Coordinates of C-alpha atoms in Angstrom, one line a residue:
X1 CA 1.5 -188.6 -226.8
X2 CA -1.1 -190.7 -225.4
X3 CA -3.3 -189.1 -223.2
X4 CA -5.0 -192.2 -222.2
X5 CA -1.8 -192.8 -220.4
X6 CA -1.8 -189.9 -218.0
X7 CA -4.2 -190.1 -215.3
X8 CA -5.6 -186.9 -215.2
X9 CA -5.9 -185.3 -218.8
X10 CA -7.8 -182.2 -217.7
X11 CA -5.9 -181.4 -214.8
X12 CA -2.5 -181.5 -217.1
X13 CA -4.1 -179.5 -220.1
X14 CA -5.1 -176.7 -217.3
X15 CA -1.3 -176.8 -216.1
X16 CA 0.1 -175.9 -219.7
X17 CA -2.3 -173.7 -220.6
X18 CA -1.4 -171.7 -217.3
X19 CA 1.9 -172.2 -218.1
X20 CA 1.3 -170.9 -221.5
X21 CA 0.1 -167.8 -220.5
X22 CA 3.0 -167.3 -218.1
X23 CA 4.8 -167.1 -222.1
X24 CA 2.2 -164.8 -223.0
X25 CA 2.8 -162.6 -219.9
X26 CA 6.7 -162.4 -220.6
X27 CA 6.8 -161.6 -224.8
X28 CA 5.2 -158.0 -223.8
X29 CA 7.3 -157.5 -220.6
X30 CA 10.5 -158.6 -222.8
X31 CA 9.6 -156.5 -225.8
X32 CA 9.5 -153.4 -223.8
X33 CA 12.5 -154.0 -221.7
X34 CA 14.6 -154.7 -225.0
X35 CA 13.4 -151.5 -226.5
X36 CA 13.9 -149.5 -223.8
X37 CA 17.2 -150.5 -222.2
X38 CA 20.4 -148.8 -223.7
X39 CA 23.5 -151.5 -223.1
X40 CA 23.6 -153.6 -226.2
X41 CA 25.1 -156.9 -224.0
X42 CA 21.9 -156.3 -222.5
X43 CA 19.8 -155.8 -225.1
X44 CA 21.1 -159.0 -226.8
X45 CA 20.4 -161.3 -223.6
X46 CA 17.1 -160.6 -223.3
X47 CA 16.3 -160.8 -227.4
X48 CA 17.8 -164.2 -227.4
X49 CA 15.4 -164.8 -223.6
X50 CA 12.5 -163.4 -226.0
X51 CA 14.0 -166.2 -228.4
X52 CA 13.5 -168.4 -225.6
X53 CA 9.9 -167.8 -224.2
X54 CA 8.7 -168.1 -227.9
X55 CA 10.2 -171.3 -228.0
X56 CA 8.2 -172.3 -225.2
X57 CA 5.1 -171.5 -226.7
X58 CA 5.4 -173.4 -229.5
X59 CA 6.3 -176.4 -227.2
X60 CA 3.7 -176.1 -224.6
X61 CA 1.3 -175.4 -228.1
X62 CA 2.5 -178.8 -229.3
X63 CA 1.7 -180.7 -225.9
X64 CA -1.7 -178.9 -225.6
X65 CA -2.7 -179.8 -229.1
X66 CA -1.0 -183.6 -228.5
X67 CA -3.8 -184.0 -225.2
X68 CA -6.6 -182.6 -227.3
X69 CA -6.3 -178.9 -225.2
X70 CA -6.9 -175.8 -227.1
X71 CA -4.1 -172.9 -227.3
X72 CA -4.9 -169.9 -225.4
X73 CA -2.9 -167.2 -226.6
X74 CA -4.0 -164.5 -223.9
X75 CA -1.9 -163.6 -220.6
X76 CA -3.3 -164.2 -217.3
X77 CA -6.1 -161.8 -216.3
X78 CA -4.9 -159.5 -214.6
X79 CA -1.7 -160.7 -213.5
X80 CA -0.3 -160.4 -216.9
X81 CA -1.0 -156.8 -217.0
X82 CA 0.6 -156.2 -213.5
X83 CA 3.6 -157.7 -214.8
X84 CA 3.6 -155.3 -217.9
X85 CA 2.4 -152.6 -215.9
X86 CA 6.0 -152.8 -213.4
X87 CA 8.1 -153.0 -216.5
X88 CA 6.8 -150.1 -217.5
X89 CA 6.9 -148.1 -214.3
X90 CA 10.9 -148.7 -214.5
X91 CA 11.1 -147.1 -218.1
X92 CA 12.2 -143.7 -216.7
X93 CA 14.8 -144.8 -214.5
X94 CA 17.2 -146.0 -217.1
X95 CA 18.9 -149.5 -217.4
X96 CA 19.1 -150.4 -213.7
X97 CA 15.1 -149.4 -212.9
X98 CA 14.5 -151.8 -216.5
X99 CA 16.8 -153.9 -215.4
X100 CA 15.3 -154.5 -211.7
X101 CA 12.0 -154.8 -212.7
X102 CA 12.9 -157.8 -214.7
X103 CA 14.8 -159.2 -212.7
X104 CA 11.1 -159.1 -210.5
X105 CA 8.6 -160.6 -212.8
X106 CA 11.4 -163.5 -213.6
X107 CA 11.6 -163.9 -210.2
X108 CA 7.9 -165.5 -210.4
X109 CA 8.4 -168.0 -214.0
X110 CA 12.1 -169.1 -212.5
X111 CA 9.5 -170.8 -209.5
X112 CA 6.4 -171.7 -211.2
X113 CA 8.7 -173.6 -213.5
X114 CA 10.9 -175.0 -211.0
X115 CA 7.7 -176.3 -209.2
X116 CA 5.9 -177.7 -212.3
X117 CA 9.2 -179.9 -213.4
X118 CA 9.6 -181.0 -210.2
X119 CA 5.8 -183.0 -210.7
X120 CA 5.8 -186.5 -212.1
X121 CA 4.5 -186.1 -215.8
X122 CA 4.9 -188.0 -219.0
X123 CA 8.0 -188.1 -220.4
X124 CA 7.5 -185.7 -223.2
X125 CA 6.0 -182.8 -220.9
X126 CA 8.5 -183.7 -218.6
X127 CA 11.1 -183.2 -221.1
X128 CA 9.9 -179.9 -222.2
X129 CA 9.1 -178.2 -218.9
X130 CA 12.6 -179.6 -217.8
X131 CA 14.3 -177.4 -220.3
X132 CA 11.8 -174.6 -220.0
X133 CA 13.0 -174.2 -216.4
X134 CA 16.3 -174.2 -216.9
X135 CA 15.4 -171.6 -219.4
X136 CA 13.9 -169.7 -216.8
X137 CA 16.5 -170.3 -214.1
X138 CA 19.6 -169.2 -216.7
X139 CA 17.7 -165.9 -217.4
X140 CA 17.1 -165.3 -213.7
X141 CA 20.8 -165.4 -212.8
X142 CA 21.4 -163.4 -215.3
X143 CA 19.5 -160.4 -214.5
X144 CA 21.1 -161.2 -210.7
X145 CA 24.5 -161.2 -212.3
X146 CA 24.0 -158.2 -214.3
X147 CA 22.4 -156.2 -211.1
X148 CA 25.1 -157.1 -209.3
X149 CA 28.0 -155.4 -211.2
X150 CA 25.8 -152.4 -211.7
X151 CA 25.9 -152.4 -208.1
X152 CA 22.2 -152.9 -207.1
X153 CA 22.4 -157.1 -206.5
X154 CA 20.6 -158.4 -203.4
X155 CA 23.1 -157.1 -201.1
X156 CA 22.5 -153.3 -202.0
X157 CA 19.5 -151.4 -200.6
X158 CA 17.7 -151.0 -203.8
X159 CA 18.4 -154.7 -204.5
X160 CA 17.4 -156.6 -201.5
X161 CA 13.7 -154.3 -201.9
X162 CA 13.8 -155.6 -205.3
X163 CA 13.7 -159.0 -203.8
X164 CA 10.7 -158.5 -201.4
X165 CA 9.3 -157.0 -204.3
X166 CA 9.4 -159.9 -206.5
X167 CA 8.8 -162.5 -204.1
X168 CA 5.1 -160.5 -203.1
X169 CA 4.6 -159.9 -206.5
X170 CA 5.1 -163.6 -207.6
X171 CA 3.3 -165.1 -204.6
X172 CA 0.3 -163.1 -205.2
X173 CA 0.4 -163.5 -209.0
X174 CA 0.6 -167.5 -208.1
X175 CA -2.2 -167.4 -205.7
X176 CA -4.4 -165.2 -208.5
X177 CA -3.2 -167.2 -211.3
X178 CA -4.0 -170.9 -209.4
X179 CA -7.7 -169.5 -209.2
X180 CA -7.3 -169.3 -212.9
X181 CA -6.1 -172.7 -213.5
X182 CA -9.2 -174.6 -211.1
X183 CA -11.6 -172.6 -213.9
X184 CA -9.2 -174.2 -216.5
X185 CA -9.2 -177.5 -215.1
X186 CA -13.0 -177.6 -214.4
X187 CA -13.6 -176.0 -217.9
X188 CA -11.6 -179.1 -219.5
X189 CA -13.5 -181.5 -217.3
X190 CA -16.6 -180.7 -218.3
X191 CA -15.4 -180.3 -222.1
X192 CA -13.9 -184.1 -221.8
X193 CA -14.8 -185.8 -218.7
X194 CA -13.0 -188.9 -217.1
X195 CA -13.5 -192.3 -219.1

């Protein structure tokens, strides 16, 4: 890639790297929920979604190293801990509480993604963050078609609270993790400023 062609180098780098560490927030969240939920069908879904987000850092890794960025293989600060930290408050209440609490932290990278391949980019990143979302968007259906025939989907009680859940939780973690990516963006300006 030529990052002489794209106008803004150190704004882009900044969006990968936040985007990387969206990656790096899911691999614990995933880990735990695969270890801790009891149906295999499920258990098999979200190793091959693990599959997935690792996938996804090796191609964001790629683009970062292509513009000249440098790999940050940390989660968000503190967002990335929330995230964990709700997974893990599910553990006790069996496959459904697991499964919810997924279903609430991909409720956030099913939109960050969706809004980030909407954005004009080269070709290559466009490619990649094009499949990524799909990615996300095929995992996020499936935790809403696996709630639903367990009986909790949006229109159940427990579901439609999962919802407001996740969309608070997402909105905030956006607004926290943007702050994040100005530091990122002004930190790769200063480290390569415009020709």
């Amino acid at each position: 890639m030529n990052t002489r062609t794209h106008p803004d180098t150190p704004a882009l780098i900044a969006e990968l790297i936040d985007l990387l560490q969206l990656e790096y927030d899911a691999l614990p969240v995933y880990t735990l929920a695969i270890s801790a939920v009891g149906n295999p069908e499920a258990r098999d879904a979200l190793a091959a979604f693990r599959d997935d987000h690792q996938r996804h850092i090796r191609d964001l890794s790629a683009l970062l190293r292509d513009l000249g960025g440098v790999r940050v293989p940390l989660p968000h600060l503190p967002t990335g801990l929330l995230k964990l930290g709700v997974q893990v408050a599910a553990l006790p209440g069996g496959d459904r509480a697991i499964l919810l609490a997924f279903k609430s932290n991909e409720w956030q990278s099913q939109a960050k993604y969706a809004r980030h391949a909407a954005r004009a980019h080269p070709p290559e990143v466009a490619e990649v963050l094009r499949r990524n979302a799909e990615d996300e968007a095929r995992h996020y259906a499936w935790a809403c078609r696996t709630l639903e025939a367990m009986g909790c989907g949006s229109r159940s009680f427990v579901g439609a609270a999962t919802d407001v859940f996740a969309r608070v939780h997402g909105t905030n973690a956006d607004v926290i993790e943007a702050a994040g990516r100005g530091v990122l963006e002004a930190t790769a300006r200063l480290v390569r400023p415009s020709a």
